[in-house]
CSV table of C-alpha atoms in Angstrom, one decimal:
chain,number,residue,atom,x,y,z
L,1,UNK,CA,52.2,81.3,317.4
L,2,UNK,CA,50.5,78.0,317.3
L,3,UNK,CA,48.0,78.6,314.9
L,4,UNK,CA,50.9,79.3,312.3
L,5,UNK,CA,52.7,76.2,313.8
L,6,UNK,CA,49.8,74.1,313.3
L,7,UNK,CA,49.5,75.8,310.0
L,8,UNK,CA,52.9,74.8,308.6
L,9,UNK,CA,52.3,71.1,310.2
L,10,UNK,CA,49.1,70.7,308.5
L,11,UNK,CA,50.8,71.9,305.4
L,12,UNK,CA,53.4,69.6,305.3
L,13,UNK,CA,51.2,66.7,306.5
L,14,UNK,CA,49.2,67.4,302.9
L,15,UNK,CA,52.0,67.8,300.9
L,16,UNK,CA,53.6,64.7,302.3
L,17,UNK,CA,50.1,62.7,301.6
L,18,UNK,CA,49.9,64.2,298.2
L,19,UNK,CA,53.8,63.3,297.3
L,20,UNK,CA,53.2,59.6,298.3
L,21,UNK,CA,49.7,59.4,296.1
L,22,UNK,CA,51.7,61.3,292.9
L,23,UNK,CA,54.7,58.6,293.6
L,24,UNK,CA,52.1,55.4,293.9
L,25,UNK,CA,50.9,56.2,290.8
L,26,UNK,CA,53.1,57.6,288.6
L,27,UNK,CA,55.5,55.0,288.9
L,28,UNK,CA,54.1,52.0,288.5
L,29,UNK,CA,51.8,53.4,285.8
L,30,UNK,CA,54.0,52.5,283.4
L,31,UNK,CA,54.6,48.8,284.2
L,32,UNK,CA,51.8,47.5,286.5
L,33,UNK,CA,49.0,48.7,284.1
L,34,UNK,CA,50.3,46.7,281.5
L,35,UNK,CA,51.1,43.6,283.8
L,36,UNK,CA,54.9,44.4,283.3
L,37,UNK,CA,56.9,42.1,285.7
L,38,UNK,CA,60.2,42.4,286.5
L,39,UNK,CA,63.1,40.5,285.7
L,40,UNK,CA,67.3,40.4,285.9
L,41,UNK,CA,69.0,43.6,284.5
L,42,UNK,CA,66.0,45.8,285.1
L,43,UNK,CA,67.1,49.0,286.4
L,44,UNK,CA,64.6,50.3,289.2
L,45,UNK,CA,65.1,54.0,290.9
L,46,UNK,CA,63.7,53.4,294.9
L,47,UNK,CA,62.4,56.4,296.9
L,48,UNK,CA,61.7,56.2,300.6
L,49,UNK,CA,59.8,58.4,302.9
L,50,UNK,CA,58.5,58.3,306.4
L,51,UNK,CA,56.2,60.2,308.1
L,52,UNK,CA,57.0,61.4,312.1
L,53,UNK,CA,53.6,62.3,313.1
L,54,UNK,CA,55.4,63.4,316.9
L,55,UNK,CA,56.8,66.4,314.6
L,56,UNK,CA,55.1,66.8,311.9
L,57,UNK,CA,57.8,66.5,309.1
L,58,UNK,CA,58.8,63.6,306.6
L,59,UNK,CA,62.2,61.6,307.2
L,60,UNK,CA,64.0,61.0,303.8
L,61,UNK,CA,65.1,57.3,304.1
L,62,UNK,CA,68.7,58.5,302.0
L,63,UNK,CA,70.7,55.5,303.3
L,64,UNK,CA,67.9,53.1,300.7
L,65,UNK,CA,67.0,55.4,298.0
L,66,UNK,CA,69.1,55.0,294.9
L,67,UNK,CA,69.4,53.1,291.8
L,68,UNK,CA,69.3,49.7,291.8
L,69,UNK,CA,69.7,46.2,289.3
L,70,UNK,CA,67.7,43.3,289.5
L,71,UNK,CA,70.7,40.8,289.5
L,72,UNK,CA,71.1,37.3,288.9
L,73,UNK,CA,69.3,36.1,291.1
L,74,UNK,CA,66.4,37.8,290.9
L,75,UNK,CA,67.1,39.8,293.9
L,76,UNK,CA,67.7,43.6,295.1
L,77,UNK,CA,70.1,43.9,297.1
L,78,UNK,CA,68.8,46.4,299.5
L,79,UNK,CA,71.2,48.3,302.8
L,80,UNK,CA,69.4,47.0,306.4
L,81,UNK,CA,67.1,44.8,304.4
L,82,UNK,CA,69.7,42.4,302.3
L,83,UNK,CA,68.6,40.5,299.2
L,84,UNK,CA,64.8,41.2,298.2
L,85,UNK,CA,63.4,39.0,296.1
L,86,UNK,CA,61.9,40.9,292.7
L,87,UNK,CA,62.1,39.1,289.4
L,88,UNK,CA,58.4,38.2,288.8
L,89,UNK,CA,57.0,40.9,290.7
L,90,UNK,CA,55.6,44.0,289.8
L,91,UNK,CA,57.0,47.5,291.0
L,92,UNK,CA,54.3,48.2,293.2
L,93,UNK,CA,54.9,44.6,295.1
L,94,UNK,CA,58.3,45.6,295.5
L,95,UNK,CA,57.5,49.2,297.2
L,96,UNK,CA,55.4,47.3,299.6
L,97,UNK,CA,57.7,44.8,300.3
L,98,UNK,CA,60.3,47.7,301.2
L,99,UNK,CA,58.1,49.4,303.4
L,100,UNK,CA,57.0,46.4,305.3
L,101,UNK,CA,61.0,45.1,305.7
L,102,UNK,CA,62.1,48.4,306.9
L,103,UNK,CA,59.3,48.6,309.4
L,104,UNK,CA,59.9,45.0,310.6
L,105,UNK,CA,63.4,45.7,311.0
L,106,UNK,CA,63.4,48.9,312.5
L,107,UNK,CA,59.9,48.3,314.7
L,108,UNK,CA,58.5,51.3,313.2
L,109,UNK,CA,55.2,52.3,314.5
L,110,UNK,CA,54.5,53.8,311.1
L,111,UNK,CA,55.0,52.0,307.4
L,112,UNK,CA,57.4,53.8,305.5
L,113,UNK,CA,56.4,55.1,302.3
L,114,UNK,CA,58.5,53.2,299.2
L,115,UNK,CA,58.4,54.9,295.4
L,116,UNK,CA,59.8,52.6,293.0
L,117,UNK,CA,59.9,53.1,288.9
L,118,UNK,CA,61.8,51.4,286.2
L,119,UNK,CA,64.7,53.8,285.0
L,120,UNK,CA,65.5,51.0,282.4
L,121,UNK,CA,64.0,48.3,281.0
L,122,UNK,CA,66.4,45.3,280.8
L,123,UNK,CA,67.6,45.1,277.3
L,124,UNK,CA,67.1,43.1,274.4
L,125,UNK,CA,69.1,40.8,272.3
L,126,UNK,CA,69.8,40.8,268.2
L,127,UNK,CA,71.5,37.7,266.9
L,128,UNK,CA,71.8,36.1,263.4
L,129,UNK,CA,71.6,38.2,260.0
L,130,UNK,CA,72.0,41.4,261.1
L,131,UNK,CA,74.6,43.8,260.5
L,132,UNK,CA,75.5,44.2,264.1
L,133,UNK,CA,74.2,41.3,266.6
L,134,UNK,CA,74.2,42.4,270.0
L,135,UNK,CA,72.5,44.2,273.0
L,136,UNK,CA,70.5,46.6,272.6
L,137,UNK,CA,68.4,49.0,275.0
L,138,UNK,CA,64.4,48.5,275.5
L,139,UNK,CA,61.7,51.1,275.4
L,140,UNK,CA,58.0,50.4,275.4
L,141,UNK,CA,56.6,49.5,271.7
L,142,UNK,CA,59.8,48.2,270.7
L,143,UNK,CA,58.9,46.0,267.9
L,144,UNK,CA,61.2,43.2,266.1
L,145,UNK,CA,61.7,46.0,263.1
L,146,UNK,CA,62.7,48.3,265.3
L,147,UNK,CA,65.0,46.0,267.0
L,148,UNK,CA,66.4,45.3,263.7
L,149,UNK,CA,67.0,48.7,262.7
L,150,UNK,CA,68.9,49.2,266.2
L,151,UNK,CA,71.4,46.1,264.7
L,152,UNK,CA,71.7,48.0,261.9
L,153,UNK,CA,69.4,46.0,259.3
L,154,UNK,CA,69.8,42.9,257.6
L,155,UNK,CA,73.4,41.9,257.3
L,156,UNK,CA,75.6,43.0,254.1
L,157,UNK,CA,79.1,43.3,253.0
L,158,UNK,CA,81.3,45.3,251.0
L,159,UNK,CA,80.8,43.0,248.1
L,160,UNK,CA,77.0,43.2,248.3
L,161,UNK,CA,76.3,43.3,244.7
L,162,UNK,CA,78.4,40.2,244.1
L,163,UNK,CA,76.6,38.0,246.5
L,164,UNK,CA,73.4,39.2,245.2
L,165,UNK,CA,74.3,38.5,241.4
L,166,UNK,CA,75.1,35.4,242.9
L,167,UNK,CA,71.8,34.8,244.6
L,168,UNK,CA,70.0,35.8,241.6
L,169,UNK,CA,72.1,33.1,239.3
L,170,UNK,CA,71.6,30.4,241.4
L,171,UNK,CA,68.1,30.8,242.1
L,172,UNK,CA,67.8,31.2,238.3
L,173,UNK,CA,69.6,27.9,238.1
L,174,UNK,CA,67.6,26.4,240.6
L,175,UNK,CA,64.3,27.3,238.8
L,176,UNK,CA,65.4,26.0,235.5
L,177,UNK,CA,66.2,22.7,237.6
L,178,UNK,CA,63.2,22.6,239.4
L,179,UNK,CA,61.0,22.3,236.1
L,180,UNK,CA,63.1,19.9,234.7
L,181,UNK,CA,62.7,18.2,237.8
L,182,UNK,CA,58.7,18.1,237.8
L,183,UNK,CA,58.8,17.3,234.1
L,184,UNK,CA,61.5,14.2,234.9
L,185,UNK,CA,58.9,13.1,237.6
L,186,UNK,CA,55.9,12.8,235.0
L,187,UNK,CA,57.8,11.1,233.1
L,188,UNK,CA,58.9,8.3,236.0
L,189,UNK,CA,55.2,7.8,236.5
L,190,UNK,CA,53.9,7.3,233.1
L,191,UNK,CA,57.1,4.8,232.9
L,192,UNK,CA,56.1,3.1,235.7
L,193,UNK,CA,52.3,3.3,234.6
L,194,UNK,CA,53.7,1.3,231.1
L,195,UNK,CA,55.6,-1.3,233.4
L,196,UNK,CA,52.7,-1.9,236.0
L,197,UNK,CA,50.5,-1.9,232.7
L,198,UNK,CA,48.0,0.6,234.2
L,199,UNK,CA,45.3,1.8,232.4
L,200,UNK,CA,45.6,5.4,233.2
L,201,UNK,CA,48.4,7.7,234.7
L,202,UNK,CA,48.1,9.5,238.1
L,203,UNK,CA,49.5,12.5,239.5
L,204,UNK,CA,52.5,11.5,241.9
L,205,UNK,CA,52.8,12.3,244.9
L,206,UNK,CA,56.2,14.5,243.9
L,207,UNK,CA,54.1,17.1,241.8
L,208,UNK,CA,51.4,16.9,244.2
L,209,UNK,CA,52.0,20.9,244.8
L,210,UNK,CA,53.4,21.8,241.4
L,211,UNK,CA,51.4,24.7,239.5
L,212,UNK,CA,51.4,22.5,236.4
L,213,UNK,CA,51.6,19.6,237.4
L,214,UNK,CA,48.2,18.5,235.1
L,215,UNK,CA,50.0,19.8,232.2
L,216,UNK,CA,52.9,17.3,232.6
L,217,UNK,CA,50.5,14.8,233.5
L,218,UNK,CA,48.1,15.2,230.7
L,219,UNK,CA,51.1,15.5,228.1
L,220,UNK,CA,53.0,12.2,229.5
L,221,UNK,CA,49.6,10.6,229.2
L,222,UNK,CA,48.9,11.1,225.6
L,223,UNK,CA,52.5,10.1,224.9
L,224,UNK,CA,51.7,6.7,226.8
L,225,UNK,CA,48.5,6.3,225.0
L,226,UNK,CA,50.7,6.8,221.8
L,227,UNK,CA,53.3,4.3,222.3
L,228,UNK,CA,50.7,2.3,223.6
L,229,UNK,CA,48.5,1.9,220.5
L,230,UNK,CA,51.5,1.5,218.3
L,231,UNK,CA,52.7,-1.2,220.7
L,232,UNK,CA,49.6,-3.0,220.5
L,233,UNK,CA,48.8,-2.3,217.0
L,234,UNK,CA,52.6,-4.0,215.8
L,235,UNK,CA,51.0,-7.4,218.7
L,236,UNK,CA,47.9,-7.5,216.2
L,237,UNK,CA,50.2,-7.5,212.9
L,238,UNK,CA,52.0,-10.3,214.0
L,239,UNK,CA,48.8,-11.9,215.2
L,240,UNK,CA,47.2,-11.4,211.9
L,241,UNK,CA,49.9,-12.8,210.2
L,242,UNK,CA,50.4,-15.6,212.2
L,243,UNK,CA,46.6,-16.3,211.4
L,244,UNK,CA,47.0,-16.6,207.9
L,245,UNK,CA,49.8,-18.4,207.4
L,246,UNK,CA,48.3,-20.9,209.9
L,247,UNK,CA,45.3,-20.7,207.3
L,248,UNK,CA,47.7,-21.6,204.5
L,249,UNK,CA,48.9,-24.5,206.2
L,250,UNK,CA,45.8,-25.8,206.9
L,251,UNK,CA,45.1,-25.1,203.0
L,252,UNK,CA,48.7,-26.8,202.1
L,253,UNK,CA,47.7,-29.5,204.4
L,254,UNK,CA,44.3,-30.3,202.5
L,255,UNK,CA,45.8,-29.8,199.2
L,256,UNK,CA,48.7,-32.2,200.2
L,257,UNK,CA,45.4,-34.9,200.8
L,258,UNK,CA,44.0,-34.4,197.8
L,259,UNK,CA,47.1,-34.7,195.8
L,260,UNK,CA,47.8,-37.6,197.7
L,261,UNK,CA,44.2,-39.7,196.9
L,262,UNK,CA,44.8,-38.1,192.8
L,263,UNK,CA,48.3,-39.2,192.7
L,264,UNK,CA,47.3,-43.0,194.0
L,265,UNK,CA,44.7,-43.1,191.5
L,266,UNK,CA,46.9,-42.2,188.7
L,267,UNK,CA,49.8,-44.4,190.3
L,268,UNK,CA,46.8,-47.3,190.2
L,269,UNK,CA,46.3,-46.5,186.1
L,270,UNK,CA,50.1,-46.5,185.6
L,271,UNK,CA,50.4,-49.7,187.3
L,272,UNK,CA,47.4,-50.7,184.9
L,273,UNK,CA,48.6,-49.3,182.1
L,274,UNK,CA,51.8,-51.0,182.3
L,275,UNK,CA,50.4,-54.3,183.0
L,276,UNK,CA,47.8,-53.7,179.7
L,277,UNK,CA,50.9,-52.4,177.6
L,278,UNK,CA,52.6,-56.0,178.1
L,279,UNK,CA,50.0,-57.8,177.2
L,280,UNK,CA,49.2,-55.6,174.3
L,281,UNK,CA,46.6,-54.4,174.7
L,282,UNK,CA,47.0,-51.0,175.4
L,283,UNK,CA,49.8,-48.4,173.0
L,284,UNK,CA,52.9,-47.0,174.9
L,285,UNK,CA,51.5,-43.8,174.2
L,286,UNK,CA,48.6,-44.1,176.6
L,287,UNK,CA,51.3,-46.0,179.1
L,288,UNK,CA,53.7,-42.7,179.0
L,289,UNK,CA,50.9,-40.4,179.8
L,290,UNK,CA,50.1,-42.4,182.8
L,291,UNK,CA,53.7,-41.8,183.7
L,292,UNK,CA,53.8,-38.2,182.9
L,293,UNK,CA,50.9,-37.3,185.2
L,294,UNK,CA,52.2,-39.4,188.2
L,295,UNK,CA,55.2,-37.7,187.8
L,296,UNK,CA,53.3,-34.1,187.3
L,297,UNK,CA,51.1,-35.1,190.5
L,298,UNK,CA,54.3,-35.9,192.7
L,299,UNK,CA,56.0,-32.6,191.5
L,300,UNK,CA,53.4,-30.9,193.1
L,301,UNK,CA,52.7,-32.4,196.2
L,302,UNK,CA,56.6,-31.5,196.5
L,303,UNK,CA,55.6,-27.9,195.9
L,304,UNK,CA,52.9,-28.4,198.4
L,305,UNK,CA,54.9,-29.9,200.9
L,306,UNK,CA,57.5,-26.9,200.5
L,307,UNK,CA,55.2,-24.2,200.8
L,308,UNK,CA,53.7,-25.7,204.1
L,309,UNK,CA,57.2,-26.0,205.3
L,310,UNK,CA,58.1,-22.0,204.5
L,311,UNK,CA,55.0,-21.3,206.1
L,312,UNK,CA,55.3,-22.8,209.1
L,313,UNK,CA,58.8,-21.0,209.5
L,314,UNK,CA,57.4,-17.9,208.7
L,315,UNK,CA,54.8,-18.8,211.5
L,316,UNK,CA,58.0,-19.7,213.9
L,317,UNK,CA,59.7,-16.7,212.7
L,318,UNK,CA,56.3,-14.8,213.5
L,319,UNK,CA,55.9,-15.8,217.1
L,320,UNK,CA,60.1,-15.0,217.5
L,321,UNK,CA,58.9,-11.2,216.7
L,322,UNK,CA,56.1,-11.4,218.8
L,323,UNK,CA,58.0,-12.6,221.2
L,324,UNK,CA,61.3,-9.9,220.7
L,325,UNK,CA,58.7,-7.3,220.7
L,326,UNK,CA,57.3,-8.2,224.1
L,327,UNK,CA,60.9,-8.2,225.4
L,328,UNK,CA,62.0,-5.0,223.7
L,329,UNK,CA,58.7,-3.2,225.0
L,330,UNK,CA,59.6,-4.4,228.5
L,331,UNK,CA,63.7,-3.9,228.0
L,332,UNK,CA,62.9,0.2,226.7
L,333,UNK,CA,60.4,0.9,229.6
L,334,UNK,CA,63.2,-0.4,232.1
L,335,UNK,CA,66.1,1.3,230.2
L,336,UNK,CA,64.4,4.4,229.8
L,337,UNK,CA,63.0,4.6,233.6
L,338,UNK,CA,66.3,4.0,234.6
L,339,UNK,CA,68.2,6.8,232.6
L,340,UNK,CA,65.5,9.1,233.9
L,341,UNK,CA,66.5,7.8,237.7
L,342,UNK,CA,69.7,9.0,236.8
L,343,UNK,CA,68.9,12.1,235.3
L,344,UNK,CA,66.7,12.5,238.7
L,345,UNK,CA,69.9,12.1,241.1
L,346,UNK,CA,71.6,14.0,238.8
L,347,UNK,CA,69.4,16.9,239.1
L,348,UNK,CA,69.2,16.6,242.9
L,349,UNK,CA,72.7,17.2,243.3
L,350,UNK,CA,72.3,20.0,241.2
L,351,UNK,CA,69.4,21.7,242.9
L,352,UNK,CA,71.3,20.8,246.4
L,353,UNK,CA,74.3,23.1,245.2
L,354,UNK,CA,72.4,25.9,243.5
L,355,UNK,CA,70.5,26.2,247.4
L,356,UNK,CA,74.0,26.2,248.9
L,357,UNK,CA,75.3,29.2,246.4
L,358,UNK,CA,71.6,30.9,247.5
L,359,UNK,CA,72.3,29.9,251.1
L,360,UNK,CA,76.1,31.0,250.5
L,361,UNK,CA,74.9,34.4,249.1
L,362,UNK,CA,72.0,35.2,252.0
L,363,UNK,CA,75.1,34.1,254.7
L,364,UNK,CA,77.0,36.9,253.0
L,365,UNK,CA,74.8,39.9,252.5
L,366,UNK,CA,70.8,39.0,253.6
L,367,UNK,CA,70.2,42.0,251.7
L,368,UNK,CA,70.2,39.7,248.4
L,369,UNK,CA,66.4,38.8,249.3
L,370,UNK,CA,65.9,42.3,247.9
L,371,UNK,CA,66.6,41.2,244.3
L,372,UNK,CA,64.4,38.6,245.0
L,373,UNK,CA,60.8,40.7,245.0
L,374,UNK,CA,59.0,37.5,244.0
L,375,UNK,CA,59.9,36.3,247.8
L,376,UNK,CA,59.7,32.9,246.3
L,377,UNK,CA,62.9,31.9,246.6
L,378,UNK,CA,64.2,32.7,250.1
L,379,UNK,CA,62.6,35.0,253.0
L,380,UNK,CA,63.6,36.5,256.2
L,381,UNK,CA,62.5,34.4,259.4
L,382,UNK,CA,61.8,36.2,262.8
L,383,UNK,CA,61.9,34.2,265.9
L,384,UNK,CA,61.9,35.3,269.7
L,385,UNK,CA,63.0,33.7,272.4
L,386,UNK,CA,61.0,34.4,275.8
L,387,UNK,CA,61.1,33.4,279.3
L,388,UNK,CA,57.7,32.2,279.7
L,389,UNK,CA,58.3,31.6,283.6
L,390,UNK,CA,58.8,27.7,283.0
L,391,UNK,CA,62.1,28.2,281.1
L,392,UNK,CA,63.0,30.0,277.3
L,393,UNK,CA,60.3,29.6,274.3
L,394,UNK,CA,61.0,30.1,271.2
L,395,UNK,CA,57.7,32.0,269.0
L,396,UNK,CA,57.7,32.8,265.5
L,397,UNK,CA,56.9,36.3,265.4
L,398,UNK,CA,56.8,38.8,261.5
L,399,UNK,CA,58.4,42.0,262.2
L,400,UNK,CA,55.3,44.3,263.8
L,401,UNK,CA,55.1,42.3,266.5
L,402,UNK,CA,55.5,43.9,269.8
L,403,UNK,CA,58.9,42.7,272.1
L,404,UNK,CA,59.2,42.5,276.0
L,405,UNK,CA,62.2,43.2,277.9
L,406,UNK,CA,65.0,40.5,278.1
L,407,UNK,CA,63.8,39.2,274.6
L,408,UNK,CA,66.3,37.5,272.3
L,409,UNK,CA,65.5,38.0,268.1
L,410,UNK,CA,66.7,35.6,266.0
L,411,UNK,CA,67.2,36.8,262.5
L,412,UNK,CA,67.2,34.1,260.1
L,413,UNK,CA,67.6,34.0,255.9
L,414,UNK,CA,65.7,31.2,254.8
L,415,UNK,CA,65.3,29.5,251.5
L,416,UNK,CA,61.8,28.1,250.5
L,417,UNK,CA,62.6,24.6,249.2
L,418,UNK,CA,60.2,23.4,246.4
């Protein structure tokens, strides 16, 4: 009779030791391996056992198993032991924490046994373009697709197709805008280049990232050495002609001289010739050729004089278009850079409302980004926010990445600006 007793004490002392090893392993398995810790609104399931060596059998602690919530505080809230601190831990801490609280407060000789195991994960939280925002249950590999997927996808209305035809006319809109954009800025710089009088044109900074941005560059800049050449080719015609008729001035000028000396040595034979007639001894005839040549020789120092008077206007009337052509250079640059500030603002305003229709559209029905394959125009922006243990984070996560418990996704549509 006391074999058998022994028997069936032995028995139970090995299932007893086996139950507590299956429990300290299997449950935290799942969390402590990984480093899980806990956190408010994770649901724990609590097991306690002791062992009475005096008799042999296990005591079910029934008055502290259950299911319990981490609140929040951070605490379980525990019957005989009160509040136990358990955010941050991991199960396994808690279990021993148990034990040791029961035994301190009931002066047990032995250390109770505790079993504790997540029943549920705290959940996580969906906001921003989804079709239903909201909480939603964890499990392990949860990723922020399959979060997603639990709001019900991207967001999207009734009127889907309308918001997308919008999308896709506005970011046509937009592109068409954009190019006149990069082509308005090309031009700006090779104005600017003219005003500055630089000898070559640089990329700006604006079309720094702009796929063809040497194209613009290289087209502006034969344009300016165009408008150049002509510009300096009309200065050198003026210049030319200003020459010569400063030549035929100077010729006048001489020619003026010489008539001069000629027409006082034929004034000198007049006067002779007069004085000779009236003493007889010379004809009249001779006398009124001596007039007729002074009077030929002052008729064309007239005609001299004249000339070098029209040529000196034309000279003053030279440096006037020299001068109006300097001014008329300057006054086009100025004009024309600013009608093309203009046209800038005025395609800013432009491209501003075209990415509010886009941004209107995505607000609508995200699902528009799938008529956009390119993915150049807008995208879809994943970001989790994480208690890190020194307050929330936010992390830019794509839509593989793995989640933790308590985790808030923020779904974002996006447009790229250019």
């Amino acid at each position: 009779m006391q074999i058998r007793t022994a028997s069936a004490r032995s028995l139970r002392v090995l299932c007893f030791l086996a139950g507590a090893v299956l429990s300290a392993l299997a449950a935290p398995a799942s969390a402590d391996d990984t480093g899980y810790r806990l956190g408010v609104m994770d649901k724990l399931r609590i097991r306690v056992a002791e062992w009475q060596p005096a008799e042999g059998t296990v005591r079910d602690w029934d008055a502290v198993s259950g299911d319990y919530t981490v609140g929040p505080t951070g605490s379980l809230s525990l019957p005989f032991i009160g509040d136990l601190p358990a955010a941050g831990k991991s199960t396994a801490d808690v279990a021993a924490a148990i034990g040791e609280e029961l035994r301190s407060k009931f002066a047990l000789r032995n250390l109770p046994s505790a079993s504790v195991e997540i029943a549920q994960f705290r959940p996580v939280f969906v906001a921003g373009d989804v079709h239903t925002p909201g909480e939603y249950p964890y499990a392990p590999n949860l990723t922020v697709l399959k979060a997603v997927s639990l709001a019900g996808g991207l967001r999207r209305s009734d009127a889907g197709q309308r918001f997308a035809r919008d999308f896709i006319n506005a970011r046509g809109d937009a592109a068409v805008y954009n190019s006149e954009q990069s082509r308005l800025f090309a031009r700006r710089a090779r104005l600017l280049a003219e005003v500055a009088d630089a000898p070559e044109l640089k990329i700006p900074p604006e079309l720094e990232k702009v796929a063809n941005a040497d194209q613009l560059i290289a087209s502006e800049a034969s344009l300016m050495k165009s408008r150049r050449e002509r510009y300096e080719l009309q200065l050198k015609a003026l210049t030319d002609l200003r020459d010569l008729l400063e030549t035929e001035v100077r010729s006048l000028s001489q020619k003026s001289e010489t008539q001069k000396r000629q027409l006082q040595l034929v004034s000198e034979d007049r006067d002779k010739m007069a004085r000779l007639t009236e003493q007889g001894l010379a004809t009249a005839s001779r006398r009124l050729t001596s007039e007729e040549r002074a009077a030929d020789l002052e008729s064309n120092m007239l005609d001299t004089d004249t000339a070098a008077l029209r040529a000196k206007q034309d000279i003053n009337k030279a440096n006037q278009d020299e001068i109006n052509l300097r001014n008329d250079w300057e006054a086009q640059r100025a004009k024309e850079l600013q009608d093309t500030e203009a046209e800038l603002e005025k395609l800013a305003l432009q491209l501003g409302t075209s990415r509010e229709l886009m941004s209107e559209a995505l607000a609508q029905s995200a699902e528009a980004l799938k008529f956009d394959p390119s993915g150049k125009a807008a995208t879809i922006k994943y970001v989790v926010v994480r208690d890190v243990g020194q307050g929330p984070k936010e992390i830019a996560v794509n839509e593989n990445d793995r989640l933790l418990p308590g985790d808030v996704i923020k779904v974002s549509s996006e447009l790229l600006m250019q």
